[in-house]
Amino acid sequence: MSSALKLIRRFILILLLSICLLFVFNAVLLFYLSYHQTGNAGGWKAAQAVSDALTADGNGTYQLSREGASVLEEYQAWAILIDDNGGNVVWHSDNLPGAVPLAYSASDIAQAVRGYICDYPTTTGSHGGDLLIMGHPKTAYWKLMWNTFDYNTIAKLPQHVLVFIICNLAAIFLIYMIASSGIFRSVKPILCGIEALPQGEDIYLKEKGLLSDLAASINRVSEKLSAQNRQLRKKETARANWIAGVSHDIRTPLSMVMGYAGQLEEDTALSQEARCKAAVIRRQSEKIRNLVSDLNLASKLEYNMQPLKLSKVSMTSLVRQVSADFLNMDLEEKYPIIWETTENLPACFVLGDKELLRRAITNIIQNSINHNDEGCGIYVSLAENSGQCEIILEDDGIGASDARIEELNDKPHYMVCDDSITRQRHGLGLLLVKQIIAAHQGSVEIGRGSHGGFSVILRLKVS
């Protein structure tokens, strides 16, 4: 709805701006036309010019100079000179129409001065005490015969103009609102439909009105998105089921391989070389078992199929337990675990799934062991900062390059990226760590530690 209101405000702003520009344009145009008419002064100057060009000789006759004749020719007009004493025409131009009278009463002169003579619009000029009347073509001017305004009307002209403008603006706005109400009724469901598309909702808009074509297009897009979502869910379910099936089917034969390899490893009748090979088979089979388990868990976490058994977990205690387990398994003492946290550290409780969090810490330590065959020291520390529990796991092994660290931090795993499934970017161990911590609304930071090797920092909200 906010988009609809923005659209309406935009339309109203454009309307008001258009009205203002139109008003300014009309005002400029009116000023130009009025100035042109005022500056021209019409036939009044022409009549005076003809009067000035008319001269009398001693015998009572009049002569019109060449300049006066050219004025009459320019205006296609005729002229008469009325005597002040008797109202008779004492001179007229050669092109005087025959219908024009040659004698005038005071009433006739009053009519002629402000209006017409035989439908010819007239203008006047003074010639001494006499009156010169210039008659123009019938279509030259439109003269107002009774152009009289009372003083009140002239005094209140600014108020009248303001009222006129306000009434016009109100009428235009009313017309606009009535005309645009139908458009708004059509636009509103369109905008609601567009806003609902990213939510994955099924949308159907009535395909009628001004925007019926757009509504039909949105309906087709909604149908296409729904079909794609159904196909995607079907594909994801099939992949999850396939992974679960493979994990289940491989468990029994793998257990048999591990069992027989263990028996051969402990059989003293075999040579030392054969027993070592059996030990290698057992260890590699254990890796396969762990990978299958990781694959199944990663698939469940990716598709939110792994329910979290939430409880209050002491991360200090959990990290100590995992570290002790690894120390007990490290018979050759190739991977010593150094506890760098002070003994008075609080319990650092978080709300989470204890077994999943144990799995995440186990995977990180196992990752250091897997990538350092010659052995390395593993350093463990905990801290509580700004309401977050930080678990820092480092080693002093071979570490990783900057490019590799950037890839582990930023690039998606091959399980969740279909554009490059032929090239595995990194293993399942760190993917599981990221998924488990993400399920607990935490964060994972992979980098180079202070001891020169690999470093992983887990951050979880303290409860």
Coordinates of C-alpha atoms in Angstrom, one line a residue:
M1 CA 0.0 0.0 0.0
S2 CA 2.9 2.4 0.6
S3 CA 3.8 2.0 -3.1
A4 CA 0.2 3.0 -4.0
L5 CA 0.3 6.1 -1.8
K6 CA 3.7 7.1 -3.3
L7 CA 2.2 6.7 -6.8
I8 CA -0.9 8.8 -5.9
R9 CA 1.4 11.5 -4.4
R10 CA 3.5 11.5 -7.5
F11 CA 0.5 11.9 -9.8
I12 CA -0.9 14.8 -7.6
L13 CA 2.5 16.5 -7.6
I14 CA 2.7 16.2 -11.4
L15 CA -0.8 17.6 -11.7
L16 CA -0.1 20.6 -9.4
L17 CA 3.2 21.3 -11.2
S18 CA 1.5 21.1 -14.6
I19 CA -1.2 23.5 -13.4
C20 CA 1.4 26.0 -12.1
L21 CA 3.4 25.8 -15.3
L22 CA 0.2 26.2 -17.4
F23 CA -0.8 29.2 -15.3
V24 CA 2.6 30.8 -15.8
F25 CA 2.5 30.1 -19.5
N26 CA -0.9 31.6 -19.9
A27 CA 0.0 34.7 -17.8
V28 CA 3.0 35.3 -20.0
L29 CA 1.0 34.8 -23.2
L30 CA -1.7 37.2 -21.9
F31 CA 0.8 39.8 -21.0
Y32 CA 2.4 39.5 -24.5
L33 CA -0.9 39.9 -26.3
S34 CA -2.0 42.8 -24.1
Y35 CA 1.3 44.5 -24.5
H36 CA 1.1 44.0 -28.2
Q37 CA -2.3 45.6 -28.4
T38 CA -1.4 48.4 -26.1
G39 CA 1.8 49.2 -27.8
N40 CA 0.1 49.2 -31.2
A41 CA -2.6 51.7 -30.1
G42 CA -4.5 50.7 -33.2
G43 CA -6.1 53.3 -35.4
W44 CA -6.1 56.0 -32.9
K45 CA -2.5 57.0 -33.7
A46 CA -3.3 56.6 -37.3
A47 CA -6.3 58.9 -37.1
Q48 CA -4.1 61.6 -35.4
A49 CA -1.4 61.1 -38.0
V50 CA -3.9 61.7 -40.8
S51 CA -5.2 64.8 -39.0
D52 CA -1.7 66.2 -38.7
A53 CA -1.1 65.5 -42.3
L54 CA -4.2 67.5 -43.3
T55 CA -3.6 71.2 -44.1
A56 CA -6.0 74.1 -45.0
D57 CA -5.2 76.8 -47.6
G58 CA -6.6 80.3 -47.6
N59 CA -9.7 79.4 -49.7
G60 CA -11.2 77.0 -47.1
T61 CA -10.0 73.9 -48.9
Y62 CA -7.9 71.1 -47.4
Q63 CA -5.0 69.1 -48.8
L64 CA -3.8 65.7 -47.5
S65 CA -0.1 65.2 -47.7
R66 CA 1.5 62.1 -49.2
E67 CA 2.3 60.8 -45.7
G68 CA -1.3 61.0 -44.7
A69 CA -2.5 59.3 -47.8
S70 CA 0.0 56.4 -47.2
V71 CA -1.5 56.0 -43.7
L72 CA -5.0 55.7 -45.1
E73 CA -3.7 53.2 -47.7
E74 CA -1.8 51.2 -45.1
Y75 CA -5.0 50.8 -43.0
Q76 CA -7.3 50.6 -46.0
A77 CA -9.3 53.3 -44.3
W78 CA -11.2 56.4 -45.3
A79 CA -11.4 59.8 -43.4
I80 CA -13.8 62.7 -42.9
L81 CA -13.3 66.1 -41.2
I82 CA -16.4 67.4 -39.4
D83 CA -16.8 71.2 -38.8
D84 CA -17.1 72.2 -35.2
N85 CA -19.8 74.7 -35.8
G86 CA -22.4 73.0 -38.0
G87 CA -21.5 69.4 -37.9
N88 CA -21.0 69.3 -41.7
V89 CA -18.2 67.3 -43.4
V90 CA -15.8 69.9 -44.8
W91 CA -13.3 67.4 -46.2
H92 CA -13.2 63.7 -46.9
S93 CA -10.8 61.3 -48.6
D94 CA -11.4 60.1 -52.1
N95 CA -12.3 56.6 -51.1
L96 CA -15.3 57.6 -48.9
P97 CA -18.1 55.0 -49.2
G98 CA -21.3 56.4 -50.6
A99 CA -23.4 55.3 -47.6
V100 CA -21.4 57.5 -45.2
P101 CA -23.4 60.7 -44.4
L102 CA -21.9 64.2 -44.9
A103 CA -23.7 65.9 -42.0
Y104 CA -23.9 64.9 -38.3
S105 CA -25.8 66.0 -35.3
A106 CA -24.2 66.0 -31.8
S107 CA -25.8 62.6 -31.2
D108 CA -24.4 61.1 -34.4
I109 CA -21.0 62.4 -33.5
A110 CA -21.2 60.9 -30.0
Q111 CA -22.1 57.5 -31.6
A112 CA -19.4 57.7 -34.2
V113 CA -16.7 58.7 -31.7
R114 CA -17.1 55.6 -29.5
G115 CA -18.4 53.1 -32.1
Y116 CA -19.3 52.8 -35.7
I117 CA -20.5 54.8 -38.8
C118 CA -22.6 52.5 -41.1
D119 CA -20.9 49.5 -39.5
Y120 CA -17.4 50.9 -40.1
P121 CA -15.4 50.9 -36.8
T122 CA -14.1 54.4 -36.2
T123 CA -11.1 56.1 -34.6
T124 CA -10.8 59.9 -34.1
G125 CA -8.2 62.6 -34.0
S126 CA -8.5 66.4 -33.3
H127 CA -7.8 68.9 -36.0
G128 CA -7.8 72.3 -34.2
G129 CA -11.4 72.7 -33.2
D130 CA -12.7 70.3 -35.8
L131 CA -13.0 66.5 -35.5
L132 CA -11.3 64.0 -37.9
I133 CA -13.0 60.6 -38.0
M134 CA -11.1 57.7 -39.6
G135 CA -13.2 54.7 -40.8
H136 CA -11.7 51.3 -40.9
P137 CA -12.7 48.1 -42.8
K138 CA -15.7 46.4 -41.1
T139 CA -13.6 43.4 -40.0
A140 CA -10.6 45.5 -38.7
Y141 CA -11.8 46.0 -35.0
W142 CA -14.3 44.9 -32.5
K143 CA -15.3 47.9 -30.4
L144 CA -17.0 47.8 -27.0
M145 CA -19.8 50.3 -27.0
W146 CA -20.7 50.2 -23.3
N147 CA -17.4 49.4 -21.7
T148 CA -18.2 50.9 -18.3
F149 CA -17.3 49.2 -14.9
D150 CA -18.3 50.3 -11.5
Y151 CA -15.5 51.3 -9.1
N152 CA -16.2 48.4 -6.7
T153 CA -15.5 45.8 -9.4
I154 CA -12.2 47.4 -10.3
A155 CA -11.1 47.8 -6.6
K156 CA -11.9 44.1 -5.8
L157 CA -10.3 42.8 -9.0
P158 CA -7.3 41.1 -7.1
Q159 CA -9.8 39.2 -4.8
H160 CA -11.9 38.2 -7.8
V161 CA -8.9 36.9 -9.7
L162 CA -7.8 34.9 -6.6
V163 CA -11.3 33.4 -6.2
F164 CA -11.3 32.6 -9.9
I165 CA -7.9 30.8 -9.6
I166 CA -8.9 28.8 -6.5
C167 CA -12.2 27.7 -8.0
N168 CA -10.5 26.6 -11.1
L169 CA -7.9 24.6 -9.1
A170 CA -10.6 23.0 -7.0
A171 CA -12.5 22.0 -10.1
I172 CA -9.4 20.6 -11.8
F173 CA -8.5 18.6 -8.7
L174 CA -12.0 17.3 -8.4
I175 CA -12.1 16.2 -12.0
Y176 CA -8.7 14.6 -11.6
M177 CA -9.8 12.6 -8.4
I178 CA -13.0 11.4 -10.1
A179 CA -11.1 10.4 -13.2
S180 CA -8.2 8.7 -11.4
S181 CA -10.4 6.8 -8.8
G182 CA -10.9 4.1 -11.4
I183 CA -7.2 3.9 -12.1
F184 CA -6.4 3.7 -8.4
R185 CA -8.9 0.8 -8.0
S186 CA -7.1 -1.0 -10.8
V187 CA -3.6 -0.2 -9.6
K188 CA -4.1 -1.2 -6.0
P189 CA -4.6 -5.0 -6.6
I190 CA -1.7 -4.9 -9.1
L191 CA 0.6 -3.4 -6.5
C192 CA -0.5 -5.8 -3.8
G193 CA 0.1 -8.7 -6.2
I194 CA 3.6 -7.5 -7.1
E195 CA 4.4 -7.1 -3.4
A196 CA 3.2 -10.6 -2.7
L197 CA 5.2 -12.3 -5.4
P198 CA 8.5 -12.4 -3.5
Q199 CA 6.7 -14.1 -0.6
G200 CA 6.0 -17.1 -2.8
E201 CA 2.2 -16.7 -2.3
D202 CA -0.3 -18.0 -4.9
I203 CA -1.7 -14.9 -6.6
Y204 CA -4.7 -14.5 -8.9
L205 CA -5.8 -11.0 -10.0
K206 CA -9.1 -10.3 -11.8
E207 CA -8.2 -9.6 -15.4
K208 CA -10.4 -6.6 -16.1
G209 CA -10.2 -2.9 -16.1
L210 CA -7.6 -0.6 -17.5
L211 CA -4.7 -2.8 -16.4
S212 CA -6.1 -6.2 -17.4
D213 CA -3.1 -7.1 -19.5
L214 CA -0.7 -6.4 -16.6
A215 CA -2.9 -8.4 -14.3
A216 CA -2.8 -11.3 -16.7
S217 CA 1.0 -11.1 -16.9
I218 CA 1.3 -11.2 -13.1
N219 CA -1.0 -14.2 -13.0
R220 CA 1.2 -16.0 -15.5
V221 CA 4.3 -15.1 -13.5
S222 CA 2.7 -16.4 -10.3
E223 CA 1.7 -19.7 -11.9
K224 CA 5.2 -20.1 -13.3
L225 CA 6.9 -19.4 -9.9
S226 CA 4.5 -21.8 -8.2
A227 CA 5.4 -24.5 -10.7
Q228 CA 9.1 -23.8 -10.3
N229 CA 8.7 -23.9 -6.5
R230 CA 6.9 -27.3 -6.7
Q231 CA 9.6 -28.7 -8.9
L232 CA 12.3 -27.4 -6.7
R233 CA 10.7 -28.9 -3.6
K234 CA 10.3 -32.2 -5.4
K235 CA 14.0 -32.1 -6.5
E236 CA 15.1 -31.3 -2.9
T237 CA 13.0 -34.0 -1.4
A238 CA 14.3 -36.5 -4.0
R239 CA 17.9 -35.5 -3.2
A240 CA 17.4 -35.7 0.5
N241 CA 15.7 -39.1 0.2
W242 CA 18.6 -40.3 -2.0
I243 CA 21.2 -39.2 0.4
A244 CA 19.3 -40.9 3.3
G245 CA 18.9 -44.1 1.3
V246 CA 22.6 -44.3 0.4
S247 CA 23.6 -43.6 4.0
H248 CA 21.3 -46.4 5.2
D249 CA 22.4 -48.9 2.5
I250 CA 26.1 -48.3 2.9
R251 CA 26.1 -48.8 6.7
T252 CA 25.8 -52.6 6.8
P253 CA 28.5 -53.5 4.2
L254 CA 30.8 -50.8 5.7
S255 CA 30.4 -52.3 9.2
M256 CA 31.4 -55.7 7.8
V257 CA 34.5 -54.2 6.2
M258 CA 35.5 -52.5 9.4
G259 CA 34.8 -55.6 11.5
Y260 CA 36.9 -57.9 9.3
A261 CA 39.7 -55.3 9.0
G262 CA 39.8 -55.1 12.8
Q263 CA 40.0 -58.8 13.1
L264 CA 42.8 -59.0 10.6
E265 CA 44.6 -56.1 12.4
E266 CA 44.6 -58.1 15.7
D267 CA 45.4 -61.5 14.1
T268 CA 48.9 -62.4 15.4
A269 CA 49.2 -65.1 12.8
L270 CA 49.5 -62.5 10.0
S271 CA 52.7 -60.7 9.2
Q272 CA 53.3 -57.2 10.5
E273 CA 52.9 -55.8 7.0
A274 CA 49.5 -57.5 6.5
R275 CA 48.3 -56.3 9.9
C276 CA 49.4 -52.7 9.0
K277 CA 47.4 -52.9 5.8
A278 CA 44.4 -54.1 7.7
A279 CA 44.8 -51.2 10.1
V280 CA 44.8 -48.8 7.1
I281 CA 41.6 -50.4 5.7
R282 CA 40.0 -50.0 9.1
R283 CA 41.0 -46.3 9.5
Q284 CA 39.9 -45.4 6.0
S285 CA 36.6 -47.3 6.5
E286 CA 36.1 -45.2 9.6
K287 CA 36.6 -42.1 7.5
I288 CA 34.0 -43.3 5.0
R289 CA 31.6 -44.0 7.9
N290 CA 32.1 -40.5 9.3
L291 CA 31.7 -38.9 5.8
V292 CA 28.5 -40.8 5.2
S293 CA 27.2 -39.6 8.6
D294 CA 28.3 -36.1 7.9
L295 CA 26.6 -36.2 4.5
N296 CA 23.3 -37.4 6.0
L297 CA 23.4 -34.7 8.7
A298 CA 24.3 -31.9 6.3
S299 CA 21.4 -32.9 4.1
K300 CA 19.0 -32.8 7.0
L301 CA 20.3 -29.4 8.2
E302 CA 20.1 -28.0 4.7
Y303 CA 16.4 -28.9 4.3
N304 CA 15.5 -28.2 7.9
M305 CA 14.8 -31.8 8.5
Q306 CA 16.9 -32.1 11.6
P307 CA 15.0 -31.0 14.7
L308 CA 16.9 -29.1 17.3
K309 CA 16.8 -30.5 20.9
L310 CA 17.3 -27.2 22.7
S311 CA 18.6 -27.0 26.2
K312 CA 20.9 -24.9 28.2
V313 CA 24.5 -25.9 27.3
S314 CA 27.7 -24.9 29.1
M315 CA 30.1 -24.4 26.3
T316 CA 33.1 -24.4 28.7
S317 CA 32.2 -27.8 29.9
L318 CA 31.4 -29.1 26.4
V319 CA 34.6 -27.9 24.9
R320 CA 36.5 -29.5 27.8
Q321 CA 34.8 -32.9 27.2
V322 CA 35.5 -32.9 23.5
S323 CA 39.1 -31.9 24.1
A324 CA 39.5 -34.7 26.7
D325 CA 38.0 -37.3 24.2
F326 CA 40.6 -36.4 21.6
L327 CA 43.5 -36.5 24.2
N328 CA 42.4 -40.0 25.2
M329 CA 42.4 -41.2 21.6
D330 CA 45.8 -39.6 20.8
L331 CA 48.0 -42.5 22.0
E332 CA 51.1 -41.3 20.0
E333 CA 50.6 -37.8 21.5
K334 CA 51.0 -36.2 18.0
Y335 CA 48.1 -33.8 18.5
P336 CA 48.4 -32.2 22.0
I337 CA 45.5 -30.0 22.9
I338 CA 46.5 -26.9 24.8
W339 CA 43.9 -25.2 26.9
E340 CA 44.5 -21.4 26.8
T341 CA 41.5 -20.3 28.9
T342 CA 41.8 -19.1 32.5
E343 CA 40.2 -21.5 35.1
N344 CA 37.8 -18.8 36.4
L345 CA 36.0 -18.5 33.1
P346 CA 32.2 -18.5 33.6
A347 CA 30.2 -21.5 32.3
C348 CA 29.2 -19.5 29.2
F349 CA 25.7 -21.0 28.8
V350 CA 24.0 -21.0 25.4
L351 CA 20.6 -22.3 24.3
G352 CA 21.3 -25.1 21.8
D353 CA 21.4 -28.7 20.8
K354 CA 24.2 -30.2 22.8
E355 CA 25.0 -33.1 20.4
L356 CA 25.1 -30.9 17.4
L357 CA 27.4 -28.4 19.1
R358 CA 29.6 -31.2 20.1
R359 CA 29.7 -32.4 16.5
A360 CA 30.7 -28.9 15.3
I361 CA 33.7 -28.7 17.8
T362 CA 34.7 -32.3 17.0
N363 CA 34.7 -31.6 13.3
I364 CA 37.0 -28.5 13.7
I365 CA 39.5 -30.4 15.8
Q366 CA 39.3 -33.4 13.5
N367 CA 39.9 -31.1 10.5
S368 CA 43.3 -30.0 12.1
I369 CA 44.2 -33.6 12.6
N370 CA 43.2 -34.6 9.0
H371 CA 45.4 -31.9 7.4
N372 CA 48.5 -32.3 9.6
D373 CA 49.8 -35.9 9.2
E374 CA 53.0 -35.0 10.9
G375 CA 51.2 -33.8 14.0
C376 CA 50.4 -30.3 15.4
G377 CA 49.4 -28.5 18.5
I378 CA 45.7 -27.6 18.9
Y379 CA 45.0 -24.5 21.0
V380 CA 41.5 -24.0 22.6
S381 CA 40.2 -20.9 24.2
L382 CA 36.9 -19.4 25.2
A383 CA 35.8 -15.8 25.9
E384 CA 32.6 -14.0 26.5
N385 CA 32.3 -10.6 24.7
S386 CA 29.2 -8.4 24.3
G387 CA 26.7 -11.1 25.1
Q388 CA 28.4 -13.7 22.9
C389 CA 30.3 -16.8 23.7
E390 CA 33.4 -17.1 21.5
I391 CA 35.1 -20.5 21.0
I392 CA 38.5 -20.2 19.4
L393 CA 40.1 -23.3 17.9
E394 CA 43.6 -22.9 16.4
D395 CA 46.5 -25.1 15.4
D396 CA 50.2 -24.6 14.5
G397 CA 50.1 -26.8 11.5
I398 CA 50.4 -26.1 7.8
G399 CA 47.4 -23.7 7.8
A400 CA 45.8 -22.5 4.6
S401 CA 46.5 -19.8 1.9
D402 CA 44.6 -16.6 1.9
A403 CA 42.8 -17.6 -1.3
R404 CA 41.7 -20.9 0.4
I405 CA 40.6 -19.1 3.5
E406 CA 38.5 -16.6 1.4
E407 CA 37.0 -19.6 -0.4
L408 CA 36.0 -21.3 2.8
N409 CA 34.5 -18.1 4.2
D410 CA 32.6 -16.8 1.2
K411 CA 32.0 -19.4 -1.5
P412 CA 29.1 -21.9 -1.2
H413 CA 29.7 -25.6 -0.7
Y414 CA 29.2 -27.9 -3.7
M415 CA 26.2 -29.4 -1.9
V416 CA 24.3 -26.1 -2.1
C417 CA 25.7 -24.8 -5.4
D418 CA 24.5 -26.6 -8.6
D419 CA 26.6 -24.6 -11.1
S420 CA 29.9 -26.4 -10.4
I421 CA 29.1 -29.8 -9.0
T422 CA 32.1 -31.4 -10.8
R423 CA 34.6 -29.5 -8.7
Q424 CA 34.3 -30.0 -4.9
R425 CA 35.3 -26.8 -3.2
H426 CA 35.8 -28.0 0.4
G427 CA 34.8 -31.0 2.5
L428 CA 31.7 -31.7 4.6
G429 CA 33.3 -31.1 8.0
L430 CA 33.4 -27.3 7.8
L431 CA 30.0 -27.2 6.0
L432 CA 28.5 -29.0 8.9
V433 CA 30.1 -26.6 11.3
K434 CA 28.6 -23.6 9.4
Q435 CA 25.2 -25.3 9.2
I436 CA 25.1 -26.2 12.9
I437 CA 26.1 -22.7 14.0
A438 CA 23.7 -21.1 11.6
A439 CA 20.9 -23.2 13.0
H440 CA 21.8 -21.7 16.4
Q441 CA 21.8 -18.1 15.0
G442 CA 25.6 -17.9 15.4
S443 CA 28.5 -17.1 13.1
V444 CA 31.7 -18.8 12.0
E445 CA 34.9 -17.0 11.1
I446 CA 37.7 -19.0 9.4
G447 CA 41.2 -17.6 9.2
R448 CA 44.9 -17.8 10.1
G449 CA 45.5 -18.2 13.8
S450 CA 48.1 -16.5 16.1
H451 CA 50.1 -19.8 16.2
G452 CA 50.7 -19.8 12.5
G453 CA 48.2 -22.4 11.5
F454 CA 44.5 -22.7 10.8
S455 CA 41.9 -20.9 13.0
V456 CA 38.1 -21.2 13.4
I457 CA 36.1 -18.9 15.7
L458 CA 32.6 -19.8 16.7
R459 CA 30.3 -17.1 18.1
L460 CA 27.0 -18.0 19.9
K461 CA 24.6 -15.8 21.8
V462 CA 24.8 -16.3 25.6
S463 CA 21.5 -17.2 27.1

